[in-house]
Amino acid sequence: MQTSKDFAREIRNVTLKMVYNAKASHIGGAFSMADILSVLYHNVLKIDPTEPDNENRDRFLLSKGHACTSLYATLGLKGFFELKELDSYAANGSKFLAHTSHYIPGVEISAGSLGHALPIACGLAIAAQKKHKTWKTYCLLSDGELNEGSNWESILLAPQLKLNNLILIIDYNKIQSFGFVKDVIDIEPLSKKFEAFNWETYEINGHDHEELLATFKLCDNDGPKPKVIICNTIKGKGVSFMENKLLWHYKSPSEEEYNQAIGELNL
Amino acid sequence: MRTAFIKELIEEAKKNKNIFLIVADLGFSVVEPFIELFPDRFLNVGIAEQNMAGIASGLATEGYNVYIYSIGNFPTLRCMEQIRYDICYHNVNVKIIAVGGGYAYASLGASHHATEEIGMLRTIPNLTVCAPGDPEEMRAITKFTSAHNGPCYIRIGKAGEPEVHKKYDKSIAEVKSGDILNVINGTDIAVFSTGSMLDYSANFISNNSLKASLYSFPFIKPLNKNQFTDILKKYKRIITIEEHQLNGGFGSTILELINDLKETKTISSYPEIKRVGINNAFYSIAGTQDYLRKLAGIELQLNYFEL
Ligand SMILES: [Mg+2]
């Protein structure tokens, strides 16, 4: 039987192929969140690829829309659409834009400009709360994106409204557009910040599938607080020469790099 | 108009369980009756307009018809990208309400002068842009937006504007998208007024016994092209008036539309057009709304009415 780790490997393979074919960017951030997506879509989210708009589904909102490739790969592998449709990624006329698009089955919102998904996620969580629905809202943010003030407006409000059905995930890969997070705007101590803002706070290894799954289970509680899972991750995780390198926020792999990456992913 | 808005919204909310009101910590002594009746469909998100717009988008996705309410530039310019992207690009059912259009908060200074938002908002696809001219139009526009499925912006003046249509024995029970409302019937020259300039324009025409027509434009976008074309054909001169910058505002809308009608040969010629509005300036002087309007040149002159 396929494990979430097998699934993560497939996600990275499909992602790499998309980025390589389209000569696209942002593979580093797509890889850092691949294990999170894998555990979410393999084990956690209550979703049905044949009914992407089922009103009782869990909602997953990707805020770092530039890392859309691994989400598209995840959804394609899950059967939300034909996997081969991804061959058109970023090509003329394709609906698979290089940022998430809500016109793709399974994608809840379009994102591209940072700091937009969490307020929308709060709106969804409020709706579920008002309507006494049991589905949950998951929202995945990047670390650099925490520079955006709009996120902090939501981070202030969610505990006030007791949005315990909201699970925020931070892909803390320590790198943002222009360098290391700690050198641009150090967001440490991040866990303490969320605790001080009255969030139920977890800090884990975002590549450890057991820990991810266990933490998502812990978040399934009736306590009053919204949940945040700070996932310590590595940008470019899975391909040695991409790991922890700012360059792979921008660069597309050459043929040689592509072949080496394929080799490493499938060791 | 503020009062007319909340009263009508309450009436609509009684019938429509999906109407939801969010404020960004403003609306004191306005929205309380709504909160009392519908505590479960009201939210104060605090002083955080970007969050308010995003939350509204989320709630609308889940089936609510969400009104977001604040004053001046806060629910518009402050969260313009959320309006464009979260609301209009996703084409969700959110109604943006800004109280204090133009110089309604005159002496509070430039931060509170809402004089550019129409120009910005009317460039955004999917968004209906409204500026009702008196309490009756306000009620009709509120009713319209409660039934309309899609994003709308509504510019409200303040409190205490007089009923204009009633004064001229007209009544506006309902408006359809793009409706243009005739207030005074005259010849040769017509004043096209939007938003709170209506009362001033009506008084100017009446007090000076001018033979001009007056039309109120509660919609700036879209406009009913057929109705507009029929009106246009009757006049030799049009005077547009708005409490907004001339650049990109209501008068610009009229010019663009006329140009396009001419280009597509729907009309063969068109009238002279005089635009009245703010001429690319900020004002840093205290005073009443009337004082600032005058200072900014938002006033009609008798010679505009001489052919
Ligand atoms: Mg990062």
CSV table of N, CA and C in Angstrom, one decimal, chain B residues 89-185:
chain,number,residue,atom,x,y,z
B,89,TYR,N,-11.9,39.4,-8.4
B,89,TYR,CA,-11.4,38.3,-9.2
B,89,TYR,C,-12.1,37.0,-8.9
B,90,HIS,N,-12.3,36.8,-7.6
B,90,HIS,CA,-13.1,35.6,-7.2
B,90,HIS,C,-14.6,35.8,-7.4
B,91,ASN,N,-15.0,37.0,-7.8
B,91,ASN,CA,-16.4,37.3,-8.1
B,91,ASN,C,-17.4,36.8,-7.1
B,92,VAL,N,-17.1,37.2,-5.9
B,92,VAL,CA,-18.0,36.8,-4.8
B,92,VAL,C,-18.9,37.9,-4.3
B,93,ASN,N,-19.9,37.5,-3.6
B,93,ASN,CA,-21.0,38.3,-3.2
B,93,ASN,C,-20.7,39.3,-2.0
B,94,VAL,N,-19.9,40.3,-2.3
B,94,VAL,CA,-19.6,41.2,-1.2
B,94,VAL,C,-20.0,42.6,-1.6
B,95,LYS,N,-20.6,43.3,-0.7
B,95,LYS,CA,-21.0,44.7,-0.9
B,95,LYS,C,-20.2,45.6,0.0
B,96,ILE,N,-19.5,46.5,-0.7
B,96,ILE,CA,-18.6,47.4,0.1
B,96,ILE,C,-19.3,48.7,0.3
B,97,ILE,N,-19.4,49.1,1.6
B,97,ILE,CA,-20.1,50.3,1.9
B,97,ILE,C,-19.1,51.3,2.5
B,98,ALA,N,-19.0,52.5,1.9
B,98,ALA,CA,-18.2,53.6,2.4
B,98,ALA,C,-19.1,54.8,2.8
B,99,VAL,N,-19.1,55.1,4.0
B,99,VAL,CA,-19.8,56.3,4.4
B,99,VAL,C,-18.8,57.5,4.4
B,100,GLY,N,-19.4,58.7,4.0
B,100,GLY,CA,-18.5,59.8,4.0
B,100,GLY,C,-17.8,60.1,2.7
B,101,GLY,N,-18.6,59.8,1.6
B,101,GLY,CA,-18.1,60.1,0.2
B,101,GLY,C,-17.7,61.6,0.0
B,102,GLY,N,-16.7,61.8,-0.8
B,102,GLY,CA,-16.3,63.2,-1.1
B,102,GLY,C,-15.8,63.9,0.2
B,103,TYR,N,-16.3,65.1,0.4
B,103,TYR,CA,-15.8,65.9,1.5
B,103,TYR,C,-16.8,65.9,2.7
B,104,ALA,N,-17.5,64.8,2.8
B,104,ALA,CA,-18.5,64.7,3.9
B,104,ALA,C,-17.8,64.9,5.3
B,105,TYR,N,-16.5,64.4,5.4
B,105,TYR,CA,-15.8,64.6,6.6
B,105,TYR,C,-14.7,65.8,6.4
B,106,ALA,N,-15.2,66.8,5.8
B,106,ALA,CA,-14.4,67.9,5.3
B,106,ALA,C,-13.2,68.3,6.3
B,107,SER,N,-13.6,68.7,7.5
B,107,SER,CA,-12.6,69.3,8.4
B,107,SER,C,-11.7,68.2,9.0
B,108,LEU,N,-12.0,67.0,8.8
B,108,LEU,CA,-11.1,65.9,9.4
B,108,LEU,C,-9.8,65.8,8.5
B,109,GLY,N,-9.8,66.5,7.4
B,109,GLY,CA,-8.5,66.5,6.7
B,109,GLY,C,-8.5,65.5,5.5
B,110,ALA,N,-7.3,65.5,4.8
B,110,ALA,CA,-7.2,64.8,3.6
B,110,ALA,C,-7.3,63.3,3.8
B,111,SER,N,-6.9,62.8,5.0
B,111,SER,CA,-7.1,61.3,5.2
B,111,SER,C,-8.5,60.9,5.1
B,112,HIS,N,-9.4,61.8,5.4
B,112,HIS,CA,-10.8,61.5,5.4
B,112,HIS,C,-11.6,62.1,4.1
B,113,HIS,N,-10.9,62.6,3.2
B,113,HIS,CA,-11.5,63.0,2.0
B,113,HIS,C,-11.5,61.9,1.0
B,114,ALA,N,-12.7,61.4,0.7
B,114,ALA,CA,-12.8,60.2,-0.2
B,114,ALA,C,-13.1,60.7,-1.6
B,115,THR,N,-12.1,61.1,-2.3
B,115,THR,CA,-12.2,61.8,-3.5
B,115,THR,C,-11.5,61.1,-4.7
B,116,GLU,N,-11.0,59.9,-4.5
B,116,GLU,CA,-10.4,59.2,-5.6
B,116,GLU,C,-10.9,57.8,-5.9
B,117,GLU,N,-11.7,57.3,-4.9
B,117,GLU,CA,-12.0,55.8,-4.9
B,117,GLU,C,-12.8,55.4,-6.1
B,118,ILE,N,-13.7,56.3,-6.6
B,118,ILE,CA,-14.5,55.8,-7.8
B,118,ILE,C,-13.7,55.6,-9.0
B,119,GLY,N,-12.7,56.5,-9.2
B,119,GLY,CA,-11.8,56.3,-10.3
B,119,GLY,C,-11.0,55.0,-10.2
B,120,MET,N,-10.6,54.6,-9.0
B,120,MET,CA,-9.9,53.4,-8.9
B,120,MET,C,-10.8,52.2,-9.0
B,121,LEU,N,-11.9,52.2,-8.4
B,121,LEU,CA,-12.8,51.1,-8.3
B,121,LEU,C,-13.5,50.8,-9.6
B,122,ARG,N,-13.7,51.8,-10.4
B,122,ARG,CA,-14.5,51.5,-11.7
B,122,ARG,C,-13.6,50.8,-12.7
B,123,THR,N,-12.3,50.7,-12.5
B,123,THR,CA,-11.5,50.0,-13.4
B,123,THR,C,-11.4,48.5,-13.1
B,124,ILE,N,-12.1,48.1,-12.0
B,124,ILE,CA,-12.0,46.7,-11.6
B,124,ILE,C,-13.1,45.9,-12.2
B,125,PRO,N,-12.8,44.8,-13.0
B,125,PRO,CA,-13.8,44.0,-13.6
B,125,PRO,C,-14.7,43.4,-12.5
B,126,ASN,N,-16.0,43.1,-12.9
B,126,ASN,CA,-17.0,42.4,-12.1
B,126,ASN,C,-17.6,43.3,-11.0
B,127,LEU,N,-17.0,44.5,-10.8
B,127,LEU,CA,-17.5,45.4,-9.7
B,127,LEU,C,-18.6,46.4,-10.2
B,128,THR,N,-19.7,46.4,-9.6
B,128,THR,CA,-20.7,47.4,-9.8
B,128,THR,C,-20.4,48.6,-8.9
B,129,VAL,N,-20.4,49.8,-9.4
B,129,VAL,CA,-20.0,51.0,-8.6
B,129,VAL,C,-21.3,51.9,-8.5
B,130,CYS,N,-21.7,52.1,-7.3
B,130,CYS,CA,-22.9,52.9,-7.0
B,130,CYS,C,-22.6,54.1,-6.2
B,131,ALA,N,-23.3,55.2,-6.4
B,131,ALA,CA,-23.3,56.4,-5.6
B,131,ALA,C,-24.6,57.0,-5.6
B,132,PRO,N,-25.5,56.6,-4.7
B,132,PRO,CA,-26.9,57.1,-4.6
B,132,PRO,C,-26.9,58.6,-4.2
B,133,GLY,N,-27.9,59.3,-4.7
B,133,GLY,CA,-27.9,60.7,-4.5
B,133,GLY,C,-28.8,61.2,-3.4
B,134,ASP,N,-29.7,60.5,-2.9
B,134,ASP,CA,-30.6,60.9,-1.8
B,134,ASP,C,-31.1,59.7,-1.1
B,135,PRO,N,-31.7,59.8,0.1
B,135,PRO,CA,-32.2,58.7,0.9
B,135,PRO,C,-33.0,57.7,0.1
B,136,GLU,N,-33.8,58.2,-0.8
B,136,GLU,CA,-34.7,57.3,-1.6
B,136,GLU,C,-33.8,56.4,-2.5
B,137,GLU,N,-32.9,57.1,-3.2
B,137,GLU,CA,-32.0,56.3,-4.0
B,137,GLU,C,-31.2,55.3,-3.2
B,138,MET,N,-30.8,55.7,-2.0
B,138,MET,CA,-30.1,54.8,-1.1
B,138,MET,C,-30.9,53.6,-0.8
B,139,ARG,N,-32.2,53.7,-0.5
B,139,ARG,CA,-33.0,52.6,-0.2
B,139,ARG,C,-33.1,51.7,-1.4
B,140,ALA,N,-33.3,52.3,-2.6
B,140,ALA,CA,-33.4,51.5,-3.8
B,140,ALA,C,-32.1,50.8,-4.1
B,141,ILE,N,-31.0,51.4,-3.9
B,141,ILE,CA,-29.7,50.8,-4.2
B,141,ILE,C,-29.4,49.7,-3.2
B,142,THR,N,-29.8,49.9,-2.0
B,142,THR,CA,-29.6,48.8,-1.0
B,142,THR,C,-30.4,47.6,-1.4
B,143,LYS,N,-31.6,47.8,-1.8
B,143,LYS,CA,-32.5,46.8,-2.2
B,143,LYS,C,-31.9,46.1,-3.4
B,144,PHE,N,-31.4,46.9,-4.4
B,144,PHE,CA,-30.8,46.3,-5.6
B,144,PHE,C,-29.6,45.4,-5.2
B,145,THR,N,-28.7,45.9,-4.3
B,145,THR,CA,-27.5,45.1,-4.0
B,145,THR,C,-27.8,43.9,-3.2
B,146,SER,N,-28.9,43.9,-2.4
B,146,SER,CA,-29.3,42.7,-1.7
B,146,SER,C,-29.7,41.6,-2.6
B,147,ALA,N,-30.2,41.9,-3.7
B,147,ALA,CA,-30.7,40.9,-4.7
B,147,ALA,C,-29.6,40.6,-5.7
B,148,HIS,N,-28.6,41.5,-5.9
B,148,HIS,CA,-27.6,41.3,-6.9
B,148,HIS,C,-26.5,40.3,-6.4
B,149,ASN,N,-26.2,39.3,-7.3
B,149,ASN,CA,-25.2,38.4,-6.9
B,149,ASN,C,-23.9,38.7,-7.5
B,150,GLY,N,-23.1,39.4,-6.7
B,150,GLY,CA,-21.8,39.9,-7.2
B,150,GLY,C,-21.3,41.1,-6.5
B,151,PRO,N,-20.0,41.4,-6.7
B,151,PRO,CA,-19.5,42.5,-5.9
B,151,PRO,C,-20.0,43.9,-6.3
B,152,CYS,N,-20.3,44.7,-5.3
B,152,CYS,CA,-20.8,46.1,-5.5
B,152,CYS,C,-20.0,47.0,-4.5
B,153,TYR,N,-19.9,48.2,-5.0
B,153,TYR,CA,-19.4,49.3,-4.1
B,153,TYR,C,-20.5,50.3,-4.0
B,154,ILE,N,-20.7,50.8,-2.8
B,154,ILE,CA,-21.7,51.8,-2.6
B,154,ILE,C,-21.1,53.0,-1.8
B,155,ARG,N,-21.1,54.1,-2.4
B,155,ARG,CA,-20.6,55.3,-1.8
B,155,ARG,C,-21.8,56.0,-1.1
B,156,ILE,N,-21.7,56.2,0.2
B,156,ILE,CA,-22.8,56.9,0.9
B,156,ILE,C,-22.3,58.3,1.3
B,157,GLY,N,-23.1,59.3,1.3
B,157,GLY,CA,-22.7,60.6,1.8
B,157,GLY,C,-22.6,60.6,3.3
B,158,LYS,N,-23.5,61.1,4.0
B,158,LYS,CA,-23.4,61.1,5.4
B,158,LYS,C,-24.8,60.9,6.0
B,159,ALA,N,-25.2,61.6,7.0
B,159,ALA,CA,-26.5,61.6,7.5
B,159,ALA,C,-27.2,62.9,7.2
B,160,GLY,N,-28.5,62.8,7.1
B,160,GLY,CA,-29.3,64.0,7.0
B,160,GLY,C,-29.5,64.7,5.6
B,161,GLU,N,-29.1,64.0,4.5
B,161,GLU,CA,-29.4,64.6,3.2
B,161,GLU,C,-30.9,64.6,3.0
B,162,PRO,N,-31.3,65.7,2.3
B,162,PRO,CA,-32.7,65.8,2.0
B,162,PRO,C,-33.2,64.8,0.9
B,163,GLU,N,-34.5,64.5,0.9
B,163,GLU,CA,-35.1,63.7,-0.2
B,163,GLU,C,-35.2,64.7,-1.4
B,164,VAL,N,-34.6,64.3,-2.5
B,164,VAL,CA,-34.6,65.2,-3.7
B,164,VAL,C,-35.8,64.8,-4.6
B,165,HIS,N,-35.8,63.5,-4.9
B,165,HIS,CA,-36.9,63.0,-5.8
B,165,HIS,C,-38.3,63.4,-5.4
B,166,LYS,N,-38.5,63.2,-4.1
B,166,LYS,CA,-39.8,63.5,-3.5
B,166,LYS,C,-40.2,65.0,-3.8
B,167,LYS,N,-39.2,65.9,-3.6
B,167,LYS,CA,-39.4,67.3,-3.8
B,167,LYS,C,-39.9,67.6,-5.2
B,168,TYR,N,-39.5,66.7,-6.2
B,168,TYR,CA,-40.0,67.0,-7.6
B,168,TYR,C,-41.1,65.9,-7.9
B,169,ASP,N,-41.8,65.5,-6.9
B,169,ASP,CA,-42.9,64.6,-7.1
B,169,ASP,C,-42.5,63.3,-7.8
B,170,LYS,N,-41.3,62.8,-7.6
B,170,LYS,CA,-41.0,61.5,-8.2
B,170,LYS,C,-40.8,60.5,-7.1
B,171,SER,N,-41.0,59.3,-7.5
B,171,SER,CA,-40.6,58.3,-6.5
B,171,SER,C,-39.9,57.1,-7.1
B,172,ILE,N,-38.9,56.6,-6.4
B,172,ILE,CA,-38.0,55.6,-6.9
B,172,ILE,C,-38.2,54.4,-6.0
B,173,ALA,N,-39.1,53.5,-6.4
B,173,ALA,CA,-39.3,52.3,-5.6
B,173,ALA,C,-38.1,51.3,-5.8
B,174,GLU,N,-37.7,51.2,-7.0
B,174,GLU,CA,-36.7,50.2,-7.3
B,174,GLU,C,-35.8,50.7,-8.4
B,175,VAL,N,-34.5,50.2,-8.5
B,175,VAL,CA,-33.7,50.5,-9.6
B,175,VAL,C,-33.2,49.2,-10.2
B,176,LYS,N,-33.0,49.3,-11.5
B,176,LYS,CA,-32.3,48.1,-12.2
B,176,LYS,C,-30.9,48.6,-12.4
B,177,SER,N,-30.0,47.6,-12.7
B,177,SER,CA,-28.6,47.8,-12.9
B,177,SER,C,-28.4,48.9,-14.0
B,178,GLY,N,-27.7,49.9,-13.7
B,178,GLY,CA,-27.4,50.9,-14.7
B,178,GLY,C,-28.4,52.0,-15.0
B,179,ASP,N,-29.5,52.0,-14.2
B,179,ASP,CA,-30.6,53.0,-14.4
B,179,ASP,C,-30.1,54.4,-14.2
B,180,ILE,N,-30.6,55.3,-15.0
B,180,ILE,CA,-30.4,56.7,-14.9
B,180,ILE,C,-31.7,57.3,-14.5
B,181,LEU,N,-31.7,58.2,-13.5
B,181,LEU,CA,-33.0,58.7,-13.0
B,181,LEU,C,-33.2,60.2,-13.3
B,182,ASN,N,-34.3,60.5,-14.0
B,182,ASN,CA,-34.6,61.9,-14.3
B,182,ASN,C,-35.2,62.5,-13.1
B,183,VAL,N,-34.7,63.7,-12.8
B,183,VAL,CA,-35.2,64.5,-11.6
B,183,VAL,C,-36.0,65.7,-12.1
B,184,ILE,N,-35.4,66.5,-13.0
B,184,ILE,CA,-36.0,67.7,-13.5
B,184,ILE,C,-36.0,67.6,-15.1
B,185,ASN,N,-37.1,68.0,-15.7
B,185,ASN,CA,-37.2,68.0,-17.1
B,185,ASN,C,-37.0,69.4,-17.7
